[in-house]
Coordinates of C-alpha atoms in Angstrom, one line a residue:
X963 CA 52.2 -2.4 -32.4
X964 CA 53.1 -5.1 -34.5
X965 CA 56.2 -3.8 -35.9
X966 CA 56.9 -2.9 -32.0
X967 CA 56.2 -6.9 -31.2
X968 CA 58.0 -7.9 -34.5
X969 CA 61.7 -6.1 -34.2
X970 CA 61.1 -7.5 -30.2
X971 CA 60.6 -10.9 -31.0
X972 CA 63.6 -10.7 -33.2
X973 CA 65.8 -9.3 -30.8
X974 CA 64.4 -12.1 -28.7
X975 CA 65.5 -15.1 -30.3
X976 CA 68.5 -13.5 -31.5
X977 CA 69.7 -13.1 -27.9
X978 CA 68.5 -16.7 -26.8
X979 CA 70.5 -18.2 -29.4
X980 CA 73.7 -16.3 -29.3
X981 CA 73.4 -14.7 -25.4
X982 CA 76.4 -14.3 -23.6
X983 CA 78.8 -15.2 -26.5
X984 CA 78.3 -10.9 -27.1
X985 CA 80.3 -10.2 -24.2
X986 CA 83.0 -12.2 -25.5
X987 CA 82.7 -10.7 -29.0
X988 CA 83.0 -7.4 -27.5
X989 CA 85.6 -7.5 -24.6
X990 CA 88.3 -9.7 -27.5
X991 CA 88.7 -6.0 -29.3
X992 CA 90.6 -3.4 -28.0
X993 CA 90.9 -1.0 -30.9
X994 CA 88.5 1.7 -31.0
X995 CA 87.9 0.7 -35.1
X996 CA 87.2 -2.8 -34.5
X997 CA 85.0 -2.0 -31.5
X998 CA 82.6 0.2 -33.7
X999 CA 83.0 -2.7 -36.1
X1000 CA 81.2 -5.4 -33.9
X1001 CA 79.1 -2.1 -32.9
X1002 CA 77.5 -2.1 -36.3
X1003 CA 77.0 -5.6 -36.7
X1004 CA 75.7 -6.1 -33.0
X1005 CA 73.0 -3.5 -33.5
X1006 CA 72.1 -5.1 -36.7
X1007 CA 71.5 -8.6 -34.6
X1008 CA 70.2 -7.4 -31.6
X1009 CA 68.0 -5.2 -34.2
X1010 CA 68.4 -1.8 -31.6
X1011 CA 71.2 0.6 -30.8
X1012 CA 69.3 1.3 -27.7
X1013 CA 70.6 -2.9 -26.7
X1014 CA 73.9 -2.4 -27.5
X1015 CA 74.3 0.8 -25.7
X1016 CA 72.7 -1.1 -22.5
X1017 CA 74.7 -4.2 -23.2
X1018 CA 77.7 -1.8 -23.5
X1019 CA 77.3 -0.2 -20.0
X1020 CA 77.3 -3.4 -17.8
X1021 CA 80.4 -4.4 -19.2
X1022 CA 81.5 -0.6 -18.4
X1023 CA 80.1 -1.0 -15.2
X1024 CA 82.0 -4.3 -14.1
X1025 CA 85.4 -3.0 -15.2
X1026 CA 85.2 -5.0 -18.9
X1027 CA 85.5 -2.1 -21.0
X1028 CA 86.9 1.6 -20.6
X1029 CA 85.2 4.4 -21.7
X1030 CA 86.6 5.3 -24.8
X1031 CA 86.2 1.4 -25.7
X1032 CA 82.4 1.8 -24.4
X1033 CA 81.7 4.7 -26.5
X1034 CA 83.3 2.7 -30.0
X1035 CA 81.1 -0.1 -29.7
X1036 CA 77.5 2.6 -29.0
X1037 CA 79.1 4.7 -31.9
X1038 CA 79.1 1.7 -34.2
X1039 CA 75.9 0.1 -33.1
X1040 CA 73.9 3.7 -33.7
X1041 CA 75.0 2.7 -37.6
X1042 CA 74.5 -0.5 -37.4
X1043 CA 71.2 0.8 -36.5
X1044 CA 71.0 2.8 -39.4
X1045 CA 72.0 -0.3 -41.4
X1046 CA 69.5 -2.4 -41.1
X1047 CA 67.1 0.4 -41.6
X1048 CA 68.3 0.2 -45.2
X1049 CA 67.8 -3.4 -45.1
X1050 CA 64.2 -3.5 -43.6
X1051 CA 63.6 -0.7 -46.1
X1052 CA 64.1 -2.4 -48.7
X1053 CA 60.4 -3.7 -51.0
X1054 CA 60.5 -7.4 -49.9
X1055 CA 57.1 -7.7 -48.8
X1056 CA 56.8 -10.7 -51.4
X1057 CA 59.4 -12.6 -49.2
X1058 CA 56.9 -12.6 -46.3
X1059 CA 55.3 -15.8 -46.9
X1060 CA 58.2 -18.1 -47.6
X1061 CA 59.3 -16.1 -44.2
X1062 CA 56.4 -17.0 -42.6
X1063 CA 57.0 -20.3 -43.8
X1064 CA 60.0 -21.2 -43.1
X1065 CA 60.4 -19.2 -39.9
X1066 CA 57.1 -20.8 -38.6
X1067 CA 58.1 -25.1 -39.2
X1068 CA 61.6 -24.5 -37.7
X1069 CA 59.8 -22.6 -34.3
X1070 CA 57.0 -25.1 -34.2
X1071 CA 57.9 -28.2 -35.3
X1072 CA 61.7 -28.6 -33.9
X1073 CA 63.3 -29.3 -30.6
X1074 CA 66.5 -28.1 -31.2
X1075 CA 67.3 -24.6 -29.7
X1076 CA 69.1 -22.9 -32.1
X1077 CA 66.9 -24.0 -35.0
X1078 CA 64.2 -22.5 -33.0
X1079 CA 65.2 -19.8 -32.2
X1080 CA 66.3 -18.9 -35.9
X1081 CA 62.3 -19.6 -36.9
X1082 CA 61.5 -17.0 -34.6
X1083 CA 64.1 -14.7 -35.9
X1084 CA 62.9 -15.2 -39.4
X1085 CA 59.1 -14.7 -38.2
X1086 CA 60.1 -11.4 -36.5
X1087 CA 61.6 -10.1 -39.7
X1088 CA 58.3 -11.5 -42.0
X1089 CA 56.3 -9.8 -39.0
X1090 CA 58.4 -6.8 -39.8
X1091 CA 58.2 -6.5 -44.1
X1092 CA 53.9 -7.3 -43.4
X1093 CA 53.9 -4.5 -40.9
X1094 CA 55.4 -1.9 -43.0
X1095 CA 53.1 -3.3 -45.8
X1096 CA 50.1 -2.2 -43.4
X1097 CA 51.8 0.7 -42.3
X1098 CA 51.7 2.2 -46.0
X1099 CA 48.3 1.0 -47.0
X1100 CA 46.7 2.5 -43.4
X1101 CA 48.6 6.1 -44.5
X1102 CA 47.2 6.4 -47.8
X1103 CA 43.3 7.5 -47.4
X1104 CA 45.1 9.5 -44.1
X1105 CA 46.7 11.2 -46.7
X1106 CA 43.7 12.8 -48.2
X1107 CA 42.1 14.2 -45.2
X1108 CA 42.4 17.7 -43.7
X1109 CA 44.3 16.5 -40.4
X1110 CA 47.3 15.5 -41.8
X1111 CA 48.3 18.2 -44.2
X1112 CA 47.0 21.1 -41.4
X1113 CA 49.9 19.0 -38.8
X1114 CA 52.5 18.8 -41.8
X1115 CA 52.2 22.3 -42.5
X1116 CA 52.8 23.4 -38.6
X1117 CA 55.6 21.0 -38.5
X1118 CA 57.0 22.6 -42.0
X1119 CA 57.1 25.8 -40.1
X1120 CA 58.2 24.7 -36.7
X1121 CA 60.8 22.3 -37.2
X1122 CA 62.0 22.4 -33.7
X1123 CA 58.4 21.1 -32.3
X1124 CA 59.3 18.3 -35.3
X1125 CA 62.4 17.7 -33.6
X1126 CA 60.7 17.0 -30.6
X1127 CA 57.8 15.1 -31.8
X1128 CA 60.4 12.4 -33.1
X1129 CA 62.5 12.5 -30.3
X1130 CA 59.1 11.7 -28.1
X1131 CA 58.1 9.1 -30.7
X1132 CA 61.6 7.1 -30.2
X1133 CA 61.5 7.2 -26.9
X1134 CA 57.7 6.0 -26.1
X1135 CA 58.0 3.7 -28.5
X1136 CA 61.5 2.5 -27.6
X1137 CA 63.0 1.6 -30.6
X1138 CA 64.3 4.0 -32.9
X1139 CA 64.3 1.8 -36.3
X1140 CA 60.5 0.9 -35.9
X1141 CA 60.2 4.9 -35.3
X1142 CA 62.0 6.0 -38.6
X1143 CA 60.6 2.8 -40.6
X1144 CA 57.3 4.5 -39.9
X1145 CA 58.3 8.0 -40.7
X1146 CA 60.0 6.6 -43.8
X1147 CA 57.0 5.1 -44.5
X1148 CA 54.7 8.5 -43.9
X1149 CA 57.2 10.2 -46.4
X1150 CA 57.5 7.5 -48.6
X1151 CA 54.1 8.0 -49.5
X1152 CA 53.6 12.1 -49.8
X1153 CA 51.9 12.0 -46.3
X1154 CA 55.0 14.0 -44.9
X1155 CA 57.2 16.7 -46.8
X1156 CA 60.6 15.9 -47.0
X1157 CA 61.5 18.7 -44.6
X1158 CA 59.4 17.4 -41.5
X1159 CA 60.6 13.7 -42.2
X1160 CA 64.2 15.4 -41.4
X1161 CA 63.5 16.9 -38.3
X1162 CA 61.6 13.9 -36.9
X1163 CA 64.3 11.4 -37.8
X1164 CA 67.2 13.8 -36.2
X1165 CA 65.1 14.0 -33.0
X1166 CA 64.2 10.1 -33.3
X1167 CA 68.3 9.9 -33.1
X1168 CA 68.0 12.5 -30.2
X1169 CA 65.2 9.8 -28.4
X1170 CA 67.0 6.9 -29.4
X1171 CA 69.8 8.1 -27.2
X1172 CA 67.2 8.7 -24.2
X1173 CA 66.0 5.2 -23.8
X1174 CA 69.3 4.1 -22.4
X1175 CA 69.9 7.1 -20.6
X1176 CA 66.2 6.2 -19.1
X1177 CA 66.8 2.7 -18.7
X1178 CA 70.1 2.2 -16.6
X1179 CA 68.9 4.8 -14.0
X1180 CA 69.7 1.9 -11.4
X1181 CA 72.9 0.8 -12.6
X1182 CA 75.9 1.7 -11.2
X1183 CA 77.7 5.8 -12.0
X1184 CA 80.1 3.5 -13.7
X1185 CA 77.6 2.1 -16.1
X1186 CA 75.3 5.1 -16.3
X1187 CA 78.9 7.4 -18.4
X1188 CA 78.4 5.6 -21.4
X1189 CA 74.5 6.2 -22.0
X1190 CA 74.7 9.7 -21.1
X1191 CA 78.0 10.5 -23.1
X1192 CA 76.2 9.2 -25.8
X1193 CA 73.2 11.3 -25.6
X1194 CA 75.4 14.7 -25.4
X1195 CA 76.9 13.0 -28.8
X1196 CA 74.0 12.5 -30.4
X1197 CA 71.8 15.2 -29.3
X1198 CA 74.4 18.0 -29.7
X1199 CA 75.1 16.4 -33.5
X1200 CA 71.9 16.4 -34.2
X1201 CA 70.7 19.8 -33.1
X1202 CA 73.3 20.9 -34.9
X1203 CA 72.5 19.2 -38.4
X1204 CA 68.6 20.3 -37.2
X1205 CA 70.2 24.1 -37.3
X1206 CA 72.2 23.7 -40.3
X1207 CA 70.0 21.9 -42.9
X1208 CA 66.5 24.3 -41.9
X1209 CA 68.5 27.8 -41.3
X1210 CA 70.8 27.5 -44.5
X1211 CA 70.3 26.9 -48.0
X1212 CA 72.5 23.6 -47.7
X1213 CA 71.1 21.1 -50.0
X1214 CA 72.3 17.5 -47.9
X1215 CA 70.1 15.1 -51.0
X1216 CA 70.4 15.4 -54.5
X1217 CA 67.5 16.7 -55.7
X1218 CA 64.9 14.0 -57.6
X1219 CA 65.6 11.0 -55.3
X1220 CA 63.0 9.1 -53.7
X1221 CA 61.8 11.2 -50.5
X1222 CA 62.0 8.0 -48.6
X1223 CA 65.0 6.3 -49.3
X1224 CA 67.1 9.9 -49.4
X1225 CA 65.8 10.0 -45.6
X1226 CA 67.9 7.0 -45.0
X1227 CA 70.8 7.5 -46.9
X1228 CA 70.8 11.2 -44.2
X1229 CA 70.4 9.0 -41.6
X1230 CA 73.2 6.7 -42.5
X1231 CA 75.3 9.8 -43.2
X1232 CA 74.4 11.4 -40.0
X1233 CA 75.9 8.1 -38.5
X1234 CA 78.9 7.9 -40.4
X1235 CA 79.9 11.8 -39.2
X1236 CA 79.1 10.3 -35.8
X1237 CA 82.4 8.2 -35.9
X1238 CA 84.5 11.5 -36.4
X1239 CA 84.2 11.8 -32.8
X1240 CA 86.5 8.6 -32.4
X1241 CA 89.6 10.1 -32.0
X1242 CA 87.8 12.7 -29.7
X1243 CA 86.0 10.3 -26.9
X1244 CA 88.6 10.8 -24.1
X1245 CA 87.9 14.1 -23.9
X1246 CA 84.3 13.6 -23.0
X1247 CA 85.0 11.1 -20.0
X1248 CA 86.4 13.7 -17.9
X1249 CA 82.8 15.8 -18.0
X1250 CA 80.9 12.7 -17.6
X1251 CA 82.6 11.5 -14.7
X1252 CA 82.1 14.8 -13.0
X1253 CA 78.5 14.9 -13.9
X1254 CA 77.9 11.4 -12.4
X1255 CA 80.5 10.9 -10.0
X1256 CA 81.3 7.7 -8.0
X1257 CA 80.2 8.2 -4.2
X1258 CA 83.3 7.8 -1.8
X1259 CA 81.0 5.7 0.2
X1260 CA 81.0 2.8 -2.3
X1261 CA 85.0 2.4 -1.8
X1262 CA 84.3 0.3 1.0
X1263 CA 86.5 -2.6 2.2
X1264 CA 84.1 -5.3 1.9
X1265 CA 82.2 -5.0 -2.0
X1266 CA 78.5 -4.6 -1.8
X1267 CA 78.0 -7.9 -3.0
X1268 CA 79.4 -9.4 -0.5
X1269 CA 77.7 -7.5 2.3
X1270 CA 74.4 -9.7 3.4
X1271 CA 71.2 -8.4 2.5
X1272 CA 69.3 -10.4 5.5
X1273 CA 67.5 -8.1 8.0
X1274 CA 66.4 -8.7 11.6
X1275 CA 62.9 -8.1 10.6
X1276 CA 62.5 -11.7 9.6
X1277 CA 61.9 -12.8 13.2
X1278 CA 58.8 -11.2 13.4
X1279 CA 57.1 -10.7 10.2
X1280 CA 57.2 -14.0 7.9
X1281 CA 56.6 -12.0 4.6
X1282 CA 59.3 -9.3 5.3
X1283 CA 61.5 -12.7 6.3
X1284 CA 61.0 -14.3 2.6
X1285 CA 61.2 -11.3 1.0
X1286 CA 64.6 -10.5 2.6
X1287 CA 65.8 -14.6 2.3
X1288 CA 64.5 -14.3 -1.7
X1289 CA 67.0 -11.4 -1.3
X1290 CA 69.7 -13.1 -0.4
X1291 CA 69.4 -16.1 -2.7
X1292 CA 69.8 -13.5 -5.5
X1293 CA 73.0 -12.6 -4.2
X1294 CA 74.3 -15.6 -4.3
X1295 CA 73.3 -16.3 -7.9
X1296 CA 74.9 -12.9 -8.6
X1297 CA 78.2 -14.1 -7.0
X1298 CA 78.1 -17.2 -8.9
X1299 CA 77.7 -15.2 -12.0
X1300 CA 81.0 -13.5 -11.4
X1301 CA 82.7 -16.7 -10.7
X1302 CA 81.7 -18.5 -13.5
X1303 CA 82.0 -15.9 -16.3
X1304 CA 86.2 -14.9 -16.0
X1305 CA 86.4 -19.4 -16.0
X1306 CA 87.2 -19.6 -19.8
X1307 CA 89.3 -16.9 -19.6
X1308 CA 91.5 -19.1 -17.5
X1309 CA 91.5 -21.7 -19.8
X1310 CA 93.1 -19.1 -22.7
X1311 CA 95.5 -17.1 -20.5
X1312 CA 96.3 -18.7 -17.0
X1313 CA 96.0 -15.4 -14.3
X1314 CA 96.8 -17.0 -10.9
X1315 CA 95.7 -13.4 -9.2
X1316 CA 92.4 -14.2 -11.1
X1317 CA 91.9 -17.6 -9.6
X1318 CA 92.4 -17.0 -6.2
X1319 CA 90.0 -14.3 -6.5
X1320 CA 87.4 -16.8 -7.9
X1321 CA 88.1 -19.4 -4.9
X1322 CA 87.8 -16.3 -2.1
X1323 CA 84.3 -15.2 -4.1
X1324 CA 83.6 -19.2 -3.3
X1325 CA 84.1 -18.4 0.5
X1326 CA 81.6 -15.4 0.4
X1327 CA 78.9 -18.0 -0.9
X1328 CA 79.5 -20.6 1.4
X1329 CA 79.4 -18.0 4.1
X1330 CA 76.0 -16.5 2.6
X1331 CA 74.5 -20.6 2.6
X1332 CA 75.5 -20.4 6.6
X1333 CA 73.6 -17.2 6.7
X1334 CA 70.7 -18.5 4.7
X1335 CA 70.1 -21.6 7.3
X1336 CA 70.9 -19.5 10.3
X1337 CA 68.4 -17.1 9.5
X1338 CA 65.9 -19.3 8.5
X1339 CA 65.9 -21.3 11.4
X1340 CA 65.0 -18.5 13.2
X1341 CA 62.1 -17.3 11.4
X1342 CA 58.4 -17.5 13.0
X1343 CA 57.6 -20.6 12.0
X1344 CA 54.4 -21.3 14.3
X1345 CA 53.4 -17.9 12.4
X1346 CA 53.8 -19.3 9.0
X1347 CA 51.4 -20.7 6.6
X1348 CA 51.8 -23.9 4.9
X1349 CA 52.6 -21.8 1.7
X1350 CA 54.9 -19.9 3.5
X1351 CA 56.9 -22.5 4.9
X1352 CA 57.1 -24.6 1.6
X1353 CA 58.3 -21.1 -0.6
X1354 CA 61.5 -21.2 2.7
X1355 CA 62.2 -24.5 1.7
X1356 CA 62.3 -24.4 -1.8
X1357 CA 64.8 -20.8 -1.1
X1358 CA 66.8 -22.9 0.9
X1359 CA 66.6 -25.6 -1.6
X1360 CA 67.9 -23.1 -4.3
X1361 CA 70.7 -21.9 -1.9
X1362 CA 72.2 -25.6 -1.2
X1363 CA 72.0 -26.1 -5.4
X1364 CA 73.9 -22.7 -5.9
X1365 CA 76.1 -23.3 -3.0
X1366 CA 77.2 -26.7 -4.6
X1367 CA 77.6 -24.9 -8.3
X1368 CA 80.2 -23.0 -6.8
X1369 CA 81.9 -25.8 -5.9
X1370 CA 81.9 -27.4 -8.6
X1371 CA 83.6 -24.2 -10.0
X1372 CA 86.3 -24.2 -7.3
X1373 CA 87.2 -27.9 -7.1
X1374 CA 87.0 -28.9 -10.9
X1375 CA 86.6 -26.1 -13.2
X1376 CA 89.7 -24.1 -11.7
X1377 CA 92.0 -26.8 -11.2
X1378 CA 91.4 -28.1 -14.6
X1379 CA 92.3 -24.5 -16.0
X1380 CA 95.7 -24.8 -13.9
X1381 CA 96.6 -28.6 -15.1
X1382 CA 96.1 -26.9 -18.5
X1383 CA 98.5 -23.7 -18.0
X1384 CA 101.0 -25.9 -16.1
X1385 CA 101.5 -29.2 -18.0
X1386 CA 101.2 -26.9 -21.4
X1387 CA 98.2 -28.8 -23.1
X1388 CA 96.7 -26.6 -25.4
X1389 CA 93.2 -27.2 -26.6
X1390 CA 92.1 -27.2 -30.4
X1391 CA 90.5 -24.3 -31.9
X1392 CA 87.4 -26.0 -33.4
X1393 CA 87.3 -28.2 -29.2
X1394 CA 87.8 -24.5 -27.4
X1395 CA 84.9 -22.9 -29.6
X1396 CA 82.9 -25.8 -28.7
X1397 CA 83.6 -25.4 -24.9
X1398 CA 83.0 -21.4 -24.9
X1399 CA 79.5 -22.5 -26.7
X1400 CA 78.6 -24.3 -23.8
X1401 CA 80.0 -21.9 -20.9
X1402 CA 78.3 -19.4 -23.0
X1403 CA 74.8 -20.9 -22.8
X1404 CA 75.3 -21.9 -18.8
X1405 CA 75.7 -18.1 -18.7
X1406 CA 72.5 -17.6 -20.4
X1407 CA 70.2 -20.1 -18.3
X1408 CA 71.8 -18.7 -15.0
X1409 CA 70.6 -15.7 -15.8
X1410 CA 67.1 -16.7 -17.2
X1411 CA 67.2 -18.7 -13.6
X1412 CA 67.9 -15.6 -11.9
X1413 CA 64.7 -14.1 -13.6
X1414 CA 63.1 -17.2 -12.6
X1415 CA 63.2 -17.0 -9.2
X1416 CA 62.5 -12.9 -9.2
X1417 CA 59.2 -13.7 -10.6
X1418 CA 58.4 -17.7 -10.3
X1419 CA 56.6 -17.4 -13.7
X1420 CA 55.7 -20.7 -15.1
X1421 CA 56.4 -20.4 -19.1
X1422 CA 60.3 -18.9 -17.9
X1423 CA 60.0 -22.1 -15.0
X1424 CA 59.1 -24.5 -18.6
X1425 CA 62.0 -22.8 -21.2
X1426 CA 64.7 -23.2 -18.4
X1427 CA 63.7 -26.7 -18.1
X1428 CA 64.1 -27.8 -21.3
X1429 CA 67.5 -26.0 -21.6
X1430 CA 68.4 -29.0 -19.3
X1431 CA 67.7 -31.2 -22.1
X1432 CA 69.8 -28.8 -24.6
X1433 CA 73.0 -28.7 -22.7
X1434 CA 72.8 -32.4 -22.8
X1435 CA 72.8 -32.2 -26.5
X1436 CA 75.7 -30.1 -26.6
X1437 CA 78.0 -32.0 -24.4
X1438 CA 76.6 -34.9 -26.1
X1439 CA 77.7 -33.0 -29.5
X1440 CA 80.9 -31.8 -28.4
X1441 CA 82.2 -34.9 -26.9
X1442 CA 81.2 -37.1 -30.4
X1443 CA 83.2 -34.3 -32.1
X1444 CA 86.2 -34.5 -30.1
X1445 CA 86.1 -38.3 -30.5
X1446 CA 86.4 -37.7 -34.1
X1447 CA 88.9 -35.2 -34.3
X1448 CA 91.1 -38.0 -32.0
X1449 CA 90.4 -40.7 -34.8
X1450 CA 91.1 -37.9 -37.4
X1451 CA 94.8 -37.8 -35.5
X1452 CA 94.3 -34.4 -34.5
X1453 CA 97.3 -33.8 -31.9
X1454 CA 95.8 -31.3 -29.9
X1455 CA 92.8 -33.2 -29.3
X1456 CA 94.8 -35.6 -27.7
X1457 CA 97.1 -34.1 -25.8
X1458 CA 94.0 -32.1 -24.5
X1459 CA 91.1 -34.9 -24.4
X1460 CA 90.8 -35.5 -20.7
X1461 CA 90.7 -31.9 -20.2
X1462 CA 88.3 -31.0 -23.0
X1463 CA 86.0 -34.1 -22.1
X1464 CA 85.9 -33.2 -18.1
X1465 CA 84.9 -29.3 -18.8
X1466 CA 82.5 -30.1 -21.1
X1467 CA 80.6 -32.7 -18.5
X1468 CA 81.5 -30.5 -15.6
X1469 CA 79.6 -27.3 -17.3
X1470 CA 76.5 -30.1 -17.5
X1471 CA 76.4 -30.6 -14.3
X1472 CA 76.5 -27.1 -13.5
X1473 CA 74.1 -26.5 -15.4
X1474 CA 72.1 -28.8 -14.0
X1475 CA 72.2 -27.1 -10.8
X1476 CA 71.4 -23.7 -11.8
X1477 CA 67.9 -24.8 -13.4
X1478 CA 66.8 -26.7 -10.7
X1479 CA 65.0 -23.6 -9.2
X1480 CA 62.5 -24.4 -12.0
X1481 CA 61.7 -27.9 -10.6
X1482 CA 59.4 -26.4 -7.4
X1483 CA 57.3 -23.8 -10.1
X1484 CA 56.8 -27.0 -12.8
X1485 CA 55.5 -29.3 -9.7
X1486 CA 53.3 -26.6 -7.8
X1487 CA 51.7 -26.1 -11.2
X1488 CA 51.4 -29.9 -12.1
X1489 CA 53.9 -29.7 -15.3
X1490 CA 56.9 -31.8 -14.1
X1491 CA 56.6 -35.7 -14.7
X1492 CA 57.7 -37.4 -11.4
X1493 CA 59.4 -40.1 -13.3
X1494 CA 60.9 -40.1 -16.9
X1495 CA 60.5 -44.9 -16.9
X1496 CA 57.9 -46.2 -19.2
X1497 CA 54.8 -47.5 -17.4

């Protein structure tokens, strides 16, 4: 569990820093080499091929990435995966407490996000080297009882039901690398023969493959390709190297290396013969797509996004009404989400088709604000409770605040991007990194609002708040920068200052929009100061 807990929390911090900058990363590649390129190094940050191949699929699913792209990046992630295996593998447990250390001043005793957010990362990974330590100590007196050897011996003999054993163990525990550090471990140690150890960690590669699969169920048939093509990849290489290496005489390690670490080098090399299939991944979209075909009924004229989710019911039965208003307030974040993410995009190559796309998405939420009022002006109010009526407020509240973050997309944000295509002005590299920094993290507290407002929790309600205080650092950053780089005579700066200045404030106030759903949670639960003056 704590190795579980410890590759989580890295994973954790390692997507609140960074967050939506990954997209970007990903979607700038086009070559099928680079893509498996930022696969590897992806899975080696986000500590789990099973989160790239998820991450992968949305962008599948919204159009981002084809197939063939898609598949790159999960190819490369799966070794990234078997990477950092190598890496966590590796005898550091003496680096633990300067880990612990370091890792534990920079999450407790700073404000600024980043820094934070690295101290977790760097407790995760001491978490991860003491784990492994226990892990090994806890298998030794195993190693001498009856159990163990009686279940290695079956397993020696039935390497099939070892193939499914670490295929289960991937996918209950989902995460492959904390399943083979632990069977690396076992064998490590003599509590394993080599043998078994192989046909566990070809089935964990098997289960890793399943927890994707498992997880997008909901998403689109789109999304869903990439998991599952992935899965007949991986599970067909891998019975086959199961076959091959127990049925033949085929010697796949050098005979007198250490049990453990010749388990990873096989698993890094089972990888690498993954990425012969490169050249081949067209082929496998054609049986995909006809396995999970796209239902005729979802080519619709109007996008299902844009189709109300408000029901009649409301009139009558308050909770059904605030369910399906709660409903409907989600929508509207999820159509500001795909207004503000294609933004900066604009500001590197000017699409005209693009922006008038953005301002008619703008339409769709006014329309849904209209909706919002209507409807809950005609809820049973004399029904309500006090509770009741204050929860449709605060909805409505949220709806006005999202409403007028659109706006601010439509009337600033997009004519800034065309005063920029049409006049010429070109932004310094150093000033457009900075600016993609913040869209990037506006991108990561709307979403953390969206979860927010699914499940009103109050610790979410407290982190979003002080992201308020963040993004005023970084616009307080950037801006001090840009100042320099104009002193500095740096001509793009400015030729481009108004328009680097005016983004960078109008993403603040965005921003400050978005995270207002926390204010409601914080004051209910008597966490929000009603004034920030000195008494």
């Amino acid at each position: 569990m704590l190795l579980l807990f410890a590759v989580r929390m890295v994973r954790t911090g390692i997507e609140r820093a960074f967050g939506a900058g990954f997209q970007r990363q990903v979607t700038a590649r086009k070559h099928p080499i680079g893509l498996a390129i930022v696969g590897v190094f992806l899975a080696i940050l986000l500590q789990s091929s099973a989160a790239v191949t998820l991450l992968v699929s949305g962008f599948a699913g919204s159009g981002a990435l084809a197939f063939t792209q898609s598949m790159a990046v999960v190819l490369g992630g799966d070794l990234g995966s078997a990477f950092l295996i190598q890496i966590l593998s590796l005898k550091l447990s003496w680096l633990a407490p300067a880990l612990l250390t370091v890792g534990g001043i920079l999450f407790l005793k700073t404000e600024q996000k980043r820094l934070k957010q690295a101290g977790r990362i760097i407790l995760g990974i001491a978490l991860i080297l003491i784990s492994l330590g226990f892990l090994r100590d806890a298998i030794e007196p195993i190693r001498e009882s009856a159990l163990l050897p009686a279940i290695s011996g079956y397993l020696e003999r039935d390497f099939l039901t070892a193939f499914i054993v670490g295929a289960g163990l991937a996918f209950i525990m989902h995460s492959s690398v904390a399943t083979i550090l632990m069977v690396v471990a076992i064998v490590s140690v003599g509590a394993l023969p080599f043998s078994v150890g192989v046909s566990i960690l070809l089935g964990a590669n098997m289960g890793s493959a399943l927890i994707p699969v498992w997880l997008s169920r909901g998403m689109d048939p789109l999304a869903q390709r990439v998991p599952l093509a992935n899965l007949i990849v991986r599970g067909l290489a891998g019975v086959m190297a199961l076959m091959v290496i127990n049925l033949t005489s085929l010697t796949v390690i050098p005979t007198g290396w250490n049990d453990g670490q010749s388990l990873i080098l096989l698993h890094i090399g089972f990888n690498c013969m993954l990425l012969l299939f490169l050249p081949f991944l067209s082929t496998l979209e054609r049986p995909v797509s006809v396995m999970l075909p796209i239902p005729k009924d979802i080519s619709i004229s109007v996008p299902t996004q844009n189709q109300t989710v408000l029901n009649d019911v409301g009139e009558t039965n308050p909770t059904l009404a605030l369910a399906s208003l709660r409903h409907e307030v989600l929508r509207m974040a999820g159509l500001l989400r795909d207004m503000l993410t294609p933004v900066m995009g604009l500001y590197k190559s000017f699409d005209g088709a693009l922006l008038s796309h953005i301002q008619s998405q703008d339409l769709v939420v006014n329309e849904a604000l209209d909706m919002v009022r209507k409807y809950a002006s005609n809820m049973p109010h004399d029904d309500m409770s006090k509770d009741q009526l204050k929860e449709m407020r605060e909805l409505m509240d949220y709806a006005i605040a999202l409403e007028a973050a659109g706006d601010i997309i439509v009337k600033r944000l997009l004519p800034l991007a065309r005063e920029k295509s049409h006049k010429g002005i070109k932004l310094s590299k150093v000033g457009f990194a900075e600016l993609l920094a913040i869209n990037d993290q506006v991108e990561v507290n709307l979403k953390t609002a969206t979860n927010v407002l699914i499940s009103s929790d109050v610790m979410a309600a407290r982190l979003l708040l002080e992201e308020k205080a963040e993004m005023a650092r970084m616009e307080r950053s950037s801006r001090k920068k840009h100042l320099r780089r104009l002193s500095d005579g740096d001509a793009d700066s400015a030729s481009s200052s108004d328009i680097h200045l005016e983004t960078a404030y109008t993403l603040k106030e965005f921003n400050s929009w978005i995270i207002s759903v926390a204010h409601p949670i914080l004051v209910r639960e008597g966490q929000l100061l009603t004034t920030r003056l000195v008494e």
